[in-house]
Amino acid sequence: MKVDIFDFHLPEELIAQTPLESRSDSRLMVLDKKNGGIKHEIFKNIKEYLRKGDCLVLNDTKVLPARLYGAKKDTGAKIEILLLKQLDGDAWETLAKPAKRIKVGTEIDFGDGLLTAVCTGESEHGGRVLEFKYKGIFYELLEQLGEMPLPPYIKEQLDDKDRYQTVFAKERGSAAAPTAGLHFTEELLDEIRGMEVNIAFITLHVGLGTFRPVSVDDVQEHDMHSEFYIVSEGTAKLLNETKQNGRRIITVGTTSTRTLETVASAHNGQFAASSGWTDIFIYPGYEFKAIDGMITNFHLPKSTLIMLVSALAGRENILHAYETAVRERYRFFSFGDAMLII
């Protein structure tokens, strides 16, 4: 299966650079996964497509202000660091720029010495392992010194960094937001609960691999990055009850989808409390075991994410929907509009 068959033309001006003033005022395309039928809505009307007993699954990961600017202790040369993954203790896997200036043993100062780091290892693609030293609480220093790591296709500065967090963000650890969840407000979630629709939370910490382009010609040759997930006992119980009662499981975002499909694949279509690393790659031909529908944003051409939604709704249906979205001037990517596949 060639990667090129997931390509489409996207005018650059349709890439949303800033969030709307109100989260739930974004547009919503409703796509019938069986026949490809399309309806145009406003996101706050998502309620019209949910039924009593359905379970809406949200990813409660919280984005770290993971971009740090510092200087080498010996020369004062400027260094930019992006935290990717916590290892043991205060050791982190990071991306460094310019990486060639950072060898094993290099010391870096951040915030005039409030936070320091020493390089203890190197990895591919500019990766460096840094051991941090500080007084106080690391995450509080990160809030003080760090910047939100916005995706590379967003060129504008974000005035309010909370707009790159969901209103239900709780578990710190992501390098990127689960962006389908950005459309929800507390009020909308309360209205959904009032309809006796269940809301469940999972955690999947999004890695920067989510933005990594597919660099091979054949889909099956692509290596997915691994991301850490957690499904609680309460969530697993609620999901199993939803299935047993003949109700629908609707995930919010590709991260929630990949998490549930990982767990269901490991437990014969059932759900169990679990945690671990997943590198599941979902593309057409995959048989879904966990979900009945999904809320998602509009994704990059030839990305693993457009392959995932194509697996759920059919590649031709998705490409037709994306052509319609371009024609109707929908906003794309992280701060863009949403699609409900059901």
Coordinates of C-alpha atoms in Angstrom, one line a residue:
M1 CA 0.0 0.0 0.0
K2 CA 1.6 3.2 -1.2
V3 CA 1.8 6.3 1.1
D4 CA 1.0 8.5 -1.9
I5 CA -2.6 7.3 -2.1
F6 CA -3.2 9.3 1.2
D7 CA -2.2 12.6 -0.4
F8 CA -4.5 15.5 -1.0
H9 CA -4.1 19.2 -1.9
L10 CA -4.2 21.5 1.1
P11 CA -3.9 25.3 0.5
E12 CA -1.5 26.7 3.2
E13 CA -4.0 29.4 4.2
L14 CA -6.4 26.7 5.6
I15 CA -3.9 25.7 8.3
A16 CA -5.3 27.3 11.4
Q17 CA -2.7 29.5 13.2
T18 CA -4.7 30.5 16.2
P19 CA -7.7 29.0 18.2
L20 CA -11.2 30.5 17.9
E21 CA -12.3 32.7 20.7
S22 CA -14.8 30.0 21.8
R23 CA -13.6 26.4 21.7
S24 CA -17.0 24.9 20.8
D25 CA -17.7 27.4 18.0
S26 CA -15.5 25.5 15.6
R27 CA -17.1 23.7 12.6
L28 CA -18.0 20.1 12.7
M29 CA -18.2 17.8 9.7
V30 CA -20.3 14.7 10.3
L31 CA -19.2 11.8 8.1
D32 CA -21.2 8.6 7.8
K33 CA -18.6 5.9 7.7
K34 CA -20.8 3.5 5.9
N35 CA -21.9 5.6 2.9
G36 CA -19.7 8.6 3.0
G37 CA -22.6 11.0 3.6
I38 CA -21.6 14.4 4.9
K39 CA -23.4 17.0 7.1
H40 CA -22.0 20.4 8.2
E41 CA -22.5 21.4 11.8
I42 CA -21.1 23.6 14.6
F43 CA -19.2 21.6 17.2
K44 CA -21.5 22.5 20.1
N45 CA -24.2 20.5 18.2
I46 CA -22.2 17.3 18.8
K47 CA -24.9 16.5 21.4
E48 CA -27.3 15.8 18.6
Y49 CA -25.3 12.8 17.5
L50 CA -24.8 11.2 21.0
R51 CA -27.3 8.8 22.6
K52 CA -28.2 7.8 26.1
G53 CA -25.8 5.1 27.2
D54 CA -23.0 6.0 24.8
C55 CA -19.5 6.4 26.2
L56 CA -17.3 9.3 25.1
V57 CA -13.6 8.6 25.7
L58 CA -11.3 11.6 26.4
N59 CA -7.5 11.7 26.7
D60 CA -6.6 13.7 29.9
T61 CA -2.9 14.1 29.2
K62 CA -1.5 17.5 29.9
V63 CA 1.1 19.2 27.6
L64 CA 4.4 20.1 29.3
P65 CA 5.9 23.6 28.6
A66 CA 8.7 21.5 27.3
R67 CA 10.7 24.0 25.2
L68 CA 13.6 25.4 27.1
Y69 CA 16.2 28.1 26.1
G70 CA 19.5 28.0 27.7
A71 CA 23.2 28.6 27.2
K72 CA 26.4 26.4 27.4
K73 CA 28.2 27.0 30.7
D74 CA 31.6 27.2 29.1
T75 CA 31.0 29.4 26.0
G76 CA 27.6 31.0 26.5
A77 CA 26.4 29.6 23.2
K78 CA 22.6 29.6 22.8
I79 CA 20.9 26.2 23.1
E80 CA 17.3 25.1 22.6
I81 CA 16.0 22.0 24.3
L82 CA 12.7 20.1 23.8
L83 CA 11.8 17.6 26.5
L84 CA 10.5 14.4 25.0
K85 CA 10.3 11.7 27.6
Q86 CA 11.3 11.3 31.3
L87 CA 13.7 8.4 31.9
D88 CA 15.0 7.5 35.4
G89 CA 14.8 10.2 38.0
D90 CA 15.8 13.6 36.6
A91 CA 17.1 12.2 33.3
W92 CA 15.1 13.1 30.2
E93 CA 15.3 12.2 26.5
T94 CA 15.4 15.5 24.6
L95 CA 15.8 17.1 21.2
A96 CA 18.6 19.6 21.1
K97 CA 19.3 22.5 18.7
P98 CA 22.0 22.9 17.5
A99 CA 22.8 19.3 18.5
K100 CA 26.4 19.4 17.3
R101 CA 27.3 21.8 20.1
I102 CA 26.2 19.3 22.8
K103 CA 28.5 16.4 23.5
V104 CA 28.5 14.1 26.4
G105 CA 29.6 16.1 29.4
T106 CA 28.3 19.5 28.1
E107 CA 26.7 21.6 30.8
I108 CA 23.8 23.9 30.1
D109 CA 22.2 26.7 32.2
F110 CA 18.5 27.7 32.0
G111 CA 17.1 30.8 33.7
D112 CA 20.4 32.1 34.9
G113 CA 21.2 28.8 36.7
L114 CA 17.7 28.2 38.2
L115 CA 17.9 24.9 36.3
T116 CA 21.0 23.2 35.0
A117 CA 21.6 20.1 32.9
V118 CA 24.5 17.9 31.8
C119 CA 24.5 15.7 28.7
T120 CA 24.9 12.1 29.6
G121 CA 24.2 10.5 26.2
E122 CA 23.4 10.9 22.5
S123 CA 20.8 9.4 20.3
E124 CA 19.7 9.7 16.6
H125 CA 18.0 12.7 15.0
G126 CA 19.6 15.3 17.4
G127 CA 18.5 13.4 20.5
R128 CA 20.4 14.0 23.8
V129 CA 19.9 12.5 27.2
L130 CA 20.1 15.3 29.8
E131 CA 20.4 15.0 33.6
F132 CA 18.8 18.0 35.3
K133 CA 19.8 19.6 38.6
Y134 CA 17.7 22.1 40.5
K135 CA 16.3 23.2 43.9
G136 CA 12.6 23.0 44.5
I137 CA 10.0 21.3 42.2
F138 CA 11.0 20.5 38.6
Y139 CA 7.6 21.0 37.1
E140 CA 7.2 24.4 38.8
L141 CA 10.5 25.5 37.3
L142 CA 9.3 24.2 33.9
E143 CA 6.1 26.3 34.2
Q144 CA 8.3 29.3 35.0
L145 CA 11.0 28.8 32.3
G146 CA 9.5 26.6 29.6
E147 CA 7.4 27.4 26.5
M148 CA 4.5 25.4 25.0
P149 CA 5.9 23.3 22.1
L150 CA 3.5 24.2 19.4
P151 CA 3.5 22.1 16.2
P152 CA 5.9 23.2 13.5
Y153 CA 3.1 24.3 11.1
I154 CA 1.9 26.9 13.6
K155 CA 3.9 30.1 13.0
E156 CA 1.9 32.4 15.3
Q157 CA 2.7 33.0 19.0
L158 CA 0.0 31.7 21.4
D159 CA -1.2 34.5 23.7
D160 CA -2.9 32.2 26.2
K161 CA -0.9 28.9 26.6
D162 CA -4.0 27.2 28.2
R163 CA -5.6 27.2 24.7
Y164 CA -3.2 24.4 23.8
Q165 CA -4.5 22.4 26.7
T166 CA -7.9 20.7 26.9
V167 CA -10.2 21.8 29.7
F168 CA -9.9 18.4 31.2
A169 CA -6.0 18.1 31.0
K170 CA -4.7 16.5 34.2
E171 CA -1.8 14.0 33.8
R172 CA 1.4 15.8 32.9
G173 CA 3.6 14.2 30.2
S174 CA 2.7 15.2 26.6
A175 CA 4.9 16.9 24.0
A176 CA 1.7 17.8 22.0
A177 CA -2.0 18.2 22.8
P178 CA -4.7 15.7 22.0
T179 CA -6.2 18.3 19.7
A180 CA -9.6 16.8 19.1
G181 CA -10.3 17.5 22.8
L182 CA -9.6 21.2 22.4
H183 CA -13.2 21.8 21.1
F184 CA -14.9 20.8 24.4
T185 CA -15.8 23.3 27.1
E186 CA -16.8 22.5 30.7
E187 CA -20.4 23.6 29.9
L188 CA -20.6 21.3 26.8
L189 CA -19.3 18.3 28.8
D190 CA -21.9 19.0 31.6
E191 CA -24.6 19.1 28.9
I192 CA -23.4 15.8 27.5
R193 CA -23.4 14.2 31.0
G194 CA -27.0 15.6 31.5
M195 CA -28.0 13.5 28.5
E196 CA -26.9 10.3 30.4
V197 CA -23.9 9.9 28.0
N198 CA -21.0 8.5 30.0
I199 CA -17.6 10.2 29.9
A200 CA -14.5 8.1 30.5
F201 CA -10.9 9.2 30.6
I202 CA -7.7 7.5 29.5
T203 CA -4.2 8.9 29.4
L204 CA -1.8 8.7 26.4
H205 CA 1.2 11.0 26.5
V206 CA 1.6 12.3 22.9
G207 CA 5.2 12.2 21.6
L208 CA 6.7 14.4 18.9
G209 CA 6.6 11.4 16.6
T210 CA 3.0 12.4 16.0
F211 CA 4.4 15.2 13.7
R212 CA 7.1 13.0 12.1
P213 CA 6.4 12.7 8.4
V214 CA 6.2 9.3 6.8
S215 CA 9.5 9.0 4.9
V216 CA 9.0 5.6 3.2
D217 CA 7.1 4.8 0.0
D218 CA 5.2 1.8 1.4
V219 CA 2.9 2.2 4.4
Q220 CA 3.9 -1.1 5.9
E221 CA 7.6 -0.1 6.1
H222 CA 6.8 2.8 8.5
D223 CA 8.0 2.5 12.1
M224 CA 5.6 4.1 14.6
H225 CA 7.0 5.8 17.7
S226 CA 6.0 4.4 21.1
E227 CA 3.8 6.4 23.5
F228 CA 2.9 5.6 27.1
Y229 CA -0.8 5.0 28.0
I230 CA -2.9 4.3 31.1
V231 CA -6.4 2.8 31.3
S232 CA -7.8 2.7 34.8
E233 CA -10.0 0.0 36.3
G234 CA -13.0 2.3 36.4
T235 CA -12.6 3.2 32.7
A236 CA -12.2 -0.4 31.7
K237 CA -15.3 -1.4 33.7
L238 CA -17.4 1.4 32.1
L239 CA -16.2 0.5 28.6
N240 CA -17.1 -3.2 29.1
E241 CA -20.5 -2.3 30.4
T242 CA -21.1 0.0 27.4
K243 CA -20.3 -2.9 25.0
Q244 CA -22.4 -5.4 27.0
N245 CA -25.4 -3.0 26.9
G246 CA -25.1 -2.7 23.1
R247 CA -24.2 1.0 23.3
R248 CA -21.5 2.9 21.4
I249 CA -18.0 3.8 22.3
I250 CA -16.9 7.1 20.7
T251 CA -13.3 8.2 21.1
V252 CA -12.2 11.8 21.1
G253 CA -9.0 11.8 19.0
T254 CA -6.6 9.4 17.4
T255 CA -4.8 9.1 20.8
S256 CA -7.8 7.7 22.6
T257 CA -8.5 5.5 19.6
R258 CA -5.0 4.0 19.6
T259 CA -5.1 3.4 23.3
L260 CA -8.5 1.5 23.3
E261 CA -7.5 -0.5 20.2
T262 CA -4.2 -1.5 21.9
V263 CA -6.0 -2.6 25.1
A264 CA -8.8 -4.4 23.3
S265 CA -6.4 -6.2 21.0
A266 CA -4.5 -7.5 24.0
H267 CA -7.7 -8.8 25.8
N268 CA -9.8 -10.4 23.0
G269 CA -11.9 -7.4 22.4
Q270 CA -12.5 -6.6 26.1
F271 CA -11.0 -3.9 28.3
A272 CA -8.8 -4.3 31.3
A273 CA -7.0 -1.9 33.6
S274 CA -3.5 -1.6 32.0
S275 CA -0.6 0.6 31.2
G276 CA 2.4 0.4 29.0
W277 CA 3.9 1.5 25.7
T278 CA 2.0 1.3 22.4
D279 CA 3.3 1.7 18.9
I280 CA 0.1 0.4 17.2
F281 CA -0.2 1.5 13.6
I282 CA -3.7 1.6 12.2
Y283 CA -4.3 1.8 8.5
P284 CA -6.8 0.5 6.0
G285 CA -7.4 -3.2 6.4
Y286 CA -7.3 -3.0 10.2
E287 CA -10.3 -4.5 12.0
F288 CA -11.5 -2.2 14.8
K289 CA -12.1 -4.1 18.1
A290 CA -12.9 -1.3 20.5
I291 CA -14.6 1.8 19.0
D292 CA -17.8 2.6 17.1
G293 CA -17.1 6.2 16.2
M294 CA -14.5 9.0 16.6
I295 CA -14.2 12.7 16.9
T296 CA -11.0 14.0 15.3
N297 CA -9.5 17.0 13.6
F298 CA -8.4 17.3 10.0
H299 CA -4.9 15.8 9.5
L300 CA -1.8 16.3 7.3
P301 CA -1.6 14.7 3.9
K302 CA 0.2 11.3 3.8
S303 CA 0.3 11.2 7.6
T304 CA -0.3 8.1 9.9
L305 CA -3.3 10.0 11.2
I306 CA -5.1 10.2 7.9
M307 CA -4.3 6.5 7.4
L308 CA -6.0 5.8 10.8
V309 CA -9.3 7.7 9.9
S310 CA -9.2 6.0 6.5
A311 CA -9.2 2.6 8.2
L312 CA -12.3 3.6 10.1
A313 CA -14.3 5.4 7.3
G314 CA -12.7 4.1 4.1
R315 CA -10.0 5.9 2.2
E316 CA -12.3 7.1 -0.6
N317 CA -14.8 8.5 1.9
I318 CA -12.1 10.3 3.8
L319 CA -10.5 11.8 0.7
H320 CA -13.9 13.0 -0.6
A321 CA -14.6 14.5 2.9
Y322 CA -11.2 16.3 2.8
E323 CA -11.8 17.6 -0.7
T324 CA -15.2 18.9 0.6
A325 CA -13.5 20.5 3.6
V326 CA -11.0 22.3 1.4
R327 CA -13.8 23.5 -0.9
E328 CA -15.9 24.7 2.1
R329 CA -12.9 26.4 3.7
Y330 CA -12.7 24.3 6.9
R331 CA -9.7 25.1 9.2
F332 CA -7.1 22.3 9.4
F333 CA -4.8 20.7 12.0
S334 CA -4.4 21.4 15.7
F335 CA -6.4 24.7 16.0
G336 CA -8.7 23.7 13.2
D337 CA -12.2 22.3 12.8
A338 CA -13.4 18.8 13.7
M339 CA -14.9 15.7 12.1
L340 CA -17.3 13.2 13.7
I341 CA -17.0 9.7 12.0
I342 CA -20.0 7.6 13.0

